[in-house]
mmCIF file of C-alpha atoms in Angstrom:
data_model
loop_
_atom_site.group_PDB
_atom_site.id
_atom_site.type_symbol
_atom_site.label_atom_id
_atom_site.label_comp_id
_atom_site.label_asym_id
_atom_site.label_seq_id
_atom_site.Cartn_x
_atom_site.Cartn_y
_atom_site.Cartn_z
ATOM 1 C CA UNK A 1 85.241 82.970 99.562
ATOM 2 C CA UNK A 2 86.818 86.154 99.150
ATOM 3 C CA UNK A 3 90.232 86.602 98.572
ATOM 4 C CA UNK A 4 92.928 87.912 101.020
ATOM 5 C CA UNK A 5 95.319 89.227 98.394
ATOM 6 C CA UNK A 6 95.231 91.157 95.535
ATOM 7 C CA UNK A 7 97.229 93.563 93.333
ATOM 8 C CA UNK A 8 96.484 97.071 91.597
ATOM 9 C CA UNK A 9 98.845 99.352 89.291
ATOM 10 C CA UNK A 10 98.917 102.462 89.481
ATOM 11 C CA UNK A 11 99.736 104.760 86.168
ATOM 12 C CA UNK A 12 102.777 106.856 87.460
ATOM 13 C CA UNK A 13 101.784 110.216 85.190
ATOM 14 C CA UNK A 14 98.983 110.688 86.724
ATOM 15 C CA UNK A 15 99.564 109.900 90.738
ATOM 16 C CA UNK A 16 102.720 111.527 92.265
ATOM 17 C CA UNK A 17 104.395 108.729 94.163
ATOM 18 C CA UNK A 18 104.130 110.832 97.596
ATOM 19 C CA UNK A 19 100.468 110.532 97.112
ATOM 20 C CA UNK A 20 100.830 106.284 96.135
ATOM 21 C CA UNK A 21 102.325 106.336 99.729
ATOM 22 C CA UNK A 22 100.067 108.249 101.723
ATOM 23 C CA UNK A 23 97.407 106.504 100.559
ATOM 24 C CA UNK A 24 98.627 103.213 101.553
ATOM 25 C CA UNK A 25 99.966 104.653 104.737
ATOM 26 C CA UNK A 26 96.261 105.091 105.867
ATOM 27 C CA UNK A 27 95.901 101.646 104.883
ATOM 28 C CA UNK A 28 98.754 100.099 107.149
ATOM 29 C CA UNK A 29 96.586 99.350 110.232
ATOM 30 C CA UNK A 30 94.220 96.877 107.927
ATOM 31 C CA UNK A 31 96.258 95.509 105.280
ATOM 32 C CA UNK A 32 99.832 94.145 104.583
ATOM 33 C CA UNK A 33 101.002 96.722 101.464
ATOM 34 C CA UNK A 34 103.944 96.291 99.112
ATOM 35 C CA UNK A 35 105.263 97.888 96.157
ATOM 36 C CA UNK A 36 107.016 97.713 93.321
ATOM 37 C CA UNK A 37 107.457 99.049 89.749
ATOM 38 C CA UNK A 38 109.104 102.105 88.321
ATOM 39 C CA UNK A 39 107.925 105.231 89.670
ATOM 40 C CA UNK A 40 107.933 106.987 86.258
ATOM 41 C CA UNK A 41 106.053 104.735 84.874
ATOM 42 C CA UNK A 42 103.959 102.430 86.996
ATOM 43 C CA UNK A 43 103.673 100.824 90.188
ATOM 44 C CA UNK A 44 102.185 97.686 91.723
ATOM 45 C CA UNK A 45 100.632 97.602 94.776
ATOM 46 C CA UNK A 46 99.813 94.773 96.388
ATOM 47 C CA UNK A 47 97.499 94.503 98.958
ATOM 48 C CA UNK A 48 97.024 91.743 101.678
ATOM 49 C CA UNK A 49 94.035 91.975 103.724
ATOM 50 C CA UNK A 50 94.969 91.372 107.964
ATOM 51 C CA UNK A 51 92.932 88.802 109.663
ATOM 52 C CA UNK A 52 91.347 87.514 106.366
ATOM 53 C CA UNK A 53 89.237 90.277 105.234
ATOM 54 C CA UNK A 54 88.055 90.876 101.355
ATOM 55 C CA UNK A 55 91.547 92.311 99.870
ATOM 56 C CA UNK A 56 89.772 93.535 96.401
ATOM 57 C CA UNK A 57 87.457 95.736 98.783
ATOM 58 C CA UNK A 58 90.661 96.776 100.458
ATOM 59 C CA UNK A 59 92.276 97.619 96.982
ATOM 60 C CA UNK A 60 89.112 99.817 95.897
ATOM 61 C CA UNK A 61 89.371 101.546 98.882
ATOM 62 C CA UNK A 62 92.989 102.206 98.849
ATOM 63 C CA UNK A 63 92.425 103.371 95.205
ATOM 64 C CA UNK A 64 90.100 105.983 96.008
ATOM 65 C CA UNK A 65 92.240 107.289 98.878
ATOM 66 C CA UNK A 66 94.804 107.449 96.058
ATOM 67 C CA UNK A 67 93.120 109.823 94.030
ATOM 68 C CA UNK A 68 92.043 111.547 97.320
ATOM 69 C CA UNK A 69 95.681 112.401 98.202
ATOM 70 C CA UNK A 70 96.273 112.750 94.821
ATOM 71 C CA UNK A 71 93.858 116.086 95.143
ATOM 72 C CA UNK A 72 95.511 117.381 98.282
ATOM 73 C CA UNK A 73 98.837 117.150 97.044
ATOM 74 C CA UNK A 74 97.293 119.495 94.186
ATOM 75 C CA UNK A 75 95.493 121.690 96.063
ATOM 76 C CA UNK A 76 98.622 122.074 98.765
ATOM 77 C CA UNK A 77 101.093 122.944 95.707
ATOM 78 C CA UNK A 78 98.616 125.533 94.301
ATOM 79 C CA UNK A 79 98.091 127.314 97.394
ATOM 80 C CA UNK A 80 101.471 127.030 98.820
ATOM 81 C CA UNK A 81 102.230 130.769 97.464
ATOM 82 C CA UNK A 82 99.198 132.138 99.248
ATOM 83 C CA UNK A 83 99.725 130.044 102.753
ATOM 84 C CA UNK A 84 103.263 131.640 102.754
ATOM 85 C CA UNK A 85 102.497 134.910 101.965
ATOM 86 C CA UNK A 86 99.568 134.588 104.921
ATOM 87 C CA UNK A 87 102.414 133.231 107.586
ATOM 88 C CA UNK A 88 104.646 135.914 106.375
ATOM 89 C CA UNK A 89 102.455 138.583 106.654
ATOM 90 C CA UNK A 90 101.528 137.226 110.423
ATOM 91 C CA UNK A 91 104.920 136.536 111.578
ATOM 92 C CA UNK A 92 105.925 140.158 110.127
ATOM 93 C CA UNK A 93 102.620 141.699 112.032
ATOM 94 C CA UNK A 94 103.526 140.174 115.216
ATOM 95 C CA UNK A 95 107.259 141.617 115.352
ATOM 96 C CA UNK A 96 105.514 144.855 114.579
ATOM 97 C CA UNK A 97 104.882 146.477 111.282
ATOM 98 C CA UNK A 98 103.703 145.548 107.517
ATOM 99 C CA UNK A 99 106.634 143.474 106.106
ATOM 100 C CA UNK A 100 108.438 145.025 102.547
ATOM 101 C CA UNK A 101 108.086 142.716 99.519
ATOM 102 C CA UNK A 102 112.034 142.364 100.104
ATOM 103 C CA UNK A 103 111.335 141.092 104.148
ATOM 104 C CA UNK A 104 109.453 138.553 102.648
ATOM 105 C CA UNK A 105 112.708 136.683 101.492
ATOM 106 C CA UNK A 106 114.540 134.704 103.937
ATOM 107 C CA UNK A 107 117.794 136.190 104.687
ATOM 108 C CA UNK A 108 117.344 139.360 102.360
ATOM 109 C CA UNK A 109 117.695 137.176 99.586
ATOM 110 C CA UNK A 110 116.495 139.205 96.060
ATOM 111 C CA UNK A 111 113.088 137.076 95.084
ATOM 112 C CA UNK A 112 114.101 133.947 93.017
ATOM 113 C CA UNK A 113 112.445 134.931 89.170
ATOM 114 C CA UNK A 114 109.020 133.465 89.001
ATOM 115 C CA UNK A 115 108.844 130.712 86.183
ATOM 116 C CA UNK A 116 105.195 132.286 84.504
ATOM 117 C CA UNK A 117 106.832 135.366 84.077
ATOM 118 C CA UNK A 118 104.689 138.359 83.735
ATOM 119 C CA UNK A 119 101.601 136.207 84.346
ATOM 120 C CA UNK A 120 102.678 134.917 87.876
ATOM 121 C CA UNK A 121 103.379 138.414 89.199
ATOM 122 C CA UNK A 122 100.048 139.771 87.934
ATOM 123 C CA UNK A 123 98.819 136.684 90.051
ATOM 124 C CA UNK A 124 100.892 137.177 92.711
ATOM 125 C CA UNK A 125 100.366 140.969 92.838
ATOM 126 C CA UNK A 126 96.568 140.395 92.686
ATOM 127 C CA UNK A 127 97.015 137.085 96.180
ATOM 128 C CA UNK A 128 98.650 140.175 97.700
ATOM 129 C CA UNK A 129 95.926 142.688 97.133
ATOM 130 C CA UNK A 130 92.760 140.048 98.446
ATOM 131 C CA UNK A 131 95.587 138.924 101.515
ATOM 132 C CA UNK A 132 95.928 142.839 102.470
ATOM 133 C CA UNK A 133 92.199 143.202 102.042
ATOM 134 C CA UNK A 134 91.475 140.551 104.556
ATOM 135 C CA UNK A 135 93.867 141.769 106.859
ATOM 136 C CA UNK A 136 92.112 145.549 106.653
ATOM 137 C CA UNK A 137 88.995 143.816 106.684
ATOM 138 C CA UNK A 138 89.833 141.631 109.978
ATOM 139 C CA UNK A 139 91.474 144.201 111.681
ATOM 140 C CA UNK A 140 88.132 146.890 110.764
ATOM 141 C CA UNK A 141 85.957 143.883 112.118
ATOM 142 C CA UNK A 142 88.300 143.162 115.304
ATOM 143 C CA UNK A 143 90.103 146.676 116.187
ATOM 144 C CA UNK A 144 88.939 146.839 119.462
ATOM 145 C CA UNK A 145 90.535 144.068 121.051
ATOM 146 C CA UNK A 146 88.369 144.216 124.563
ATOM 147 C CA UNK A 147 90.355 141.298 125.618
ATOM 148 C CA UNK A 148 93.859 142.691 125.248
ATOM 149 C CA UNK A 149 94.820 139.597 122.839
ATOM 150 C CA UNK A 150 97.033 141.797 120.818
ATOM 151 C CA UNK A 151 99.344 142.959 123.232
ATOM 152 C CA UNK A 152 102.666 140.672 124.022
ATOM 153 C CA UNK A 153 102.650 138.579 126.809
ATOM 154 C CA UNK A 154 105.318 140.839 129.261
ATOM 155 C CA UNK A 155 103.483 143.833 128.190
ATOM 156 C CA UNK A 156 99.830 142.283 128.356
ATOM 157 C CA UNK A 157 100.784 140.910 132.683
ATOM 158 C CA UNK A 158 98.212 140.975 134.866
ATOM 159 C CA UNK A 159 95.644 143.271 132.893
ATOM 160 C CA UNK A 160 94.568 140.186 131.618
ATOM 161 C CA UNK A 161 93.444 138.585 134.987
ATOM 162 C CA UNK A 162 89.902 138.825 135.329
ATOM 163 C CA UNK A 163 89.921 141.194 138.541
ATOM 164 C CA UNK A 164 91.471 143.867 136.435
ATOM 165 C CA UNK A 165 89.146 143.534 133.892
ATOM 166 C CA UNK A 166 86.412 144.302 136.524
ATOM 167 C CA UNK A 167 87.794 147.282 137.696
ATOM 168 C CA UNK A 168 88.696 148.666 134.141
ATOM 169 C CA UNK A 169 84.694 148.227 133.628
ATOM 170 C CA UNK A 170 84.114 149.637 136.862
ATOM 171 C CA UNK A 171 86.152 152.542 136.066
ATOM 172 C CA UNK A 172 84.216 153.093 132.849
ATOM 173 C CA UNK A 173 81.162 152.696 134.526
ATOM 174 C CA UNK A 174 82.290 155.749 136.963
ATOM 175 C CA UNK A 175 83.527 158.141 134.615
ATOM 176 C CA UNK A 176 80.333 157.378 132.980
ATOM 177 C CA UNK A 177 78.667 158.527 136.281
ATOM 178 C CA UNK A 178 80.739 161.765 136.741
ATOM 179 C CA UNK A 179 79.760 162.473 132.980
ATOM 180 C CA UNK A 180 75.895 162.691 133.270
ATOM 181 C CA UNK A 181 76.450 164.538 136.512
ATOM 182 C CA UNK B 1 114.025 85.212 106.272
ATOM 183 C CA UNK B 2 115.265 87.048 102.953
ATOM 184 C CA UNK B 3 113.567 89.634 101.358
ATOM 185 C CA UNK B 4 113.820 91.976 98.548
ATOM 186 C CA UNK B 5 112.310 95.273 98.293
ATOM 187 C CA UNK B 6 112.159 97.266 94.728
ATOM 188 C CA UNK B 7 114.638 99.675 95.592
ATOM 189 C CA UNK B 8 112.970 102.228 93.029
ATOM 190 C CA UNK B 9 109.819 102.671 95.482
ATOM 191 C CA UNK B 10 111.344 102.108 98.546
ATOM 192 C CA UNK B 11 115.411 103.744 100.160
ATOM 193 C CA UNK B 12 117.871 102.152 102.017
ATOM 194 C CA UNK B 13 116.892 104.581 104.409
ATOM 195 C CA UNK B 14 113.596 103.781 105.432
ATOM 196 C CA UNK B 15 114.517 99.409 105.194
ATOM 197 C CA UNK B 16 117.218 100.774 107.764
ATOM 198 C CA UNK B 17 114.752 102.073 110.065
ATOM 199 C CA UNK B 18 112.714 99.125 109.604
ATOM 200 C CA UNK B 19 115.933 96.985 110.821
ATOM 201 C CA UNK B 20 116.634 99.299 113.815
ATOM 202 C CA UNK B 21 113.007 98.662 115.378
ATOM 203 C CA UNK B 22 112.609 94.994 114.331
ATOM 204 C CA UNK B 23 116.059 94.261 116.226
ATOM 205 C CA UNK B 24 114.788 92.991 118.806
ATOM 206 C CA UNK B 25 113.333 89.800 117.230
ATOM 207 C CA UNK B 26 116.407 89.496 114.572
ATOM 208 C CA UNK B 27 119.882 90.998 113.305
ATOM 209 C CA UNK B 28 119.723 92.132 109.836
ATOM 210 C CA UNK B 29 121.592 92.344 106.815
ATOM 211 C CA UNK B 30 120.552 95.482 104.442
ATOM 212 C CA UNK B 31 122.744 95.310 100.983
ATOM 213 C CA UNK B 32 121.469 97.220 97.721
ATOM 214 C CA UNK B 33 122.196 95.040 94.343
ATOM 215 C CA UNK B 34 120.628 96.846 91.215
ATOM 216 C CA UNK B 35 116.738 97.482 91.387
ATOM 217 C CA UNK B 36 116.926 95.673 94.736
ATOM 218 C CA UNK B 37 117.386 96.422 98.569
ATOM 219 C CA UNK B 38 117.905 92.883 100.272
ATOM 220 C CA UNK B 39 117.520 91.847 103.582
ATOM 221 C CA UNK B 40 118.637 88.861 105.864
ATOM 222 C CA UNK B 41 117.007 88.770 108.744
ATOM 223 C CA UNK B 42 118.831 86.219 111.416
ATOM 224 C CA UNK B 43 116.366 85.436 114.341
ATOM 225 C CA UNK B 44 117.374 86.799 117.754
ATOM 226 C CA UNK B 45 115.825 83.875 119.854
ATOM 227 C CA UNK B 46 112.842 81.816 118.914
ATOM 228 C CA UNK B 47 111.754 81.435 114.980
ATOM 229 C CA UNK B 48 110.156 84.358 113.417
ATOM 230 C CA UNK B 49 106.592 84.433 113.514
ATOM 231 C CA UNK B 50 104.446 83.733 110.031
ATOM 232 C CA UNK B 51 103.493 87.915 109.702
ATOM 233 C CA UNK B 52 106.919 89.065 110.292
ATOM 234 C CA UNK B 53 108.086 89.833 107.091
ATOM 235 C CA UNK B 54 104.752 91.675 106.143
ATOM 236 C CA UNK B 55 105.259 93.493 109.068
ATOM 237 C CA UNK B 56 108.400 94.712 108.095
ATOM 238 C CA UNK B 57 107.624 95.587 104.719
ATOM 239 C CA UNK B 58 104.438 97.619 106.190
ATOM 240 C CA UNK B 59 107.364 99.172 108.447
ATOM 241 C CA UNK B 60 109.179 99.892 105.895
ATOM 242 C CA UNK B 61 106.519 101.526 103.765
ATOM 243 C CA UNK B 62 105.849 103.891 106.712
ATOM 244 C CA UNK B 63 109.174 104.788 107.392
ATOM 245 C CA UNK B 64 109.225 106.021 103.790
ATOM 246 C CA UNK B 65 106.460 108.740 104.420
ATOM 247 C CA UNK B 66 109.059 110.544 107.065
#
């Protein structure tokens, strides 16, 4: 018979403890979860299965979830830089104009002193070159903007409904007319 | 019911929480001593039933991810 409850430990270097909890918060619904153990260096988890299900298949599965979250956490920390720089740039483009470099900083605080040095500016520098190449390449794509999407809400009103749109065309269509004649 | 949670993994905080939503079915006591958080859990009306301290700790464990 399988057993309801089992126990794994997890090696603290190499799982941030956020991630240790997100993957057993995934697990709530089907297992009771506890932990213990020192953070810095490792931590138990022990797993009991609800309504008498296989708790060492519950363990694996938790344990692959860990390394799972363990990825996202990674991949979330090393594009955190670009994902505000994008939000930045789009909050800045929807007040109206490019932001500076020194808009970009909450408050019109000077730019805290990247850690890297020369080699995260470079990087940074180059993020803000491919982000401003997207943009250029979205808006070349895009310009038009038949549907009016760009233009604020008080300005955008009723030239939005559909009936306008109909006699915008319509109005096309007859200076079209008066052209050929 | 008395438990102890490794106060290392888990915070007063979130065992706190747990006590708030769970006090319907008891009153608690929450105390930190060293590594440990403990809780006494004093039943409200009828006994407490066999899963309730798992449930808590599960609470408990998802209180700490906010």
């Amino acid at each position: 018979m399988a057993k309801t409850e089992t126990f794994f430990d997890v090696q603290m270097p190499l799982y941030e403890l956020e991630a240790v909890y997100l993957a057993c918060y995934s697990f709530l619904d089907r297992a009771y979860i506890r932990l213990e153990g020192d953070p810095k260096k490792k931590v138990r988890v022990r797993v009991k299965s609800k309504e008498g299900g296989d708790a060492a298949a519950l363990a694996g599965e938790i344990e692959n979830e860990l390394i799972h979250q363990s990825l996202r956490a990674k991949t979330a920390s090393t594009n955190q830089k670009i994902r505000e720089h994008i939000i930045t740039l789009a909050l800045a483009s929807a007040q109206g104009g490019a932001p500076e470099p020194a808009d970009i900083c909450a408050g019109g605080e000077a730019p805290a002193p990247a850690p890297g040095g020369k080699e995260d500016n470079l990087l940074d520098e180059e993020l803000e070159a491919e982000v401003d190449r997207l943009l250029a390449e979205v808006e070349k794509e895009g310009g038009e903007d038949p549907l009016n999407i760009a233009a604020p809400w008080e300005e955008a009103g009723e030239k939005t409904t559909v009936k306008k749109k109909t006699s915008r065309k319509n109005k096309k269509g007859k200076k079209k007319h008066a052209a050929k004649a | 019911m008395r438990l102890k949670l490794d106060a290392r993994v888990y915070s007063v905080e979130a065992v706190r929480e747990a006590a708030e939503a769970f006090q319907e079915w008891a009153s608690f006591i929450v105390s930190k001593a060293g590594k440990d958080i403990r809780v006494e859990a004093r039943p409200a009306g009828g006994p407490l039933g066999a899963g309730f301290e798992d449930e808590f700790c599960n609470y408990v464990l998802g209180a700490m991810r906010s």
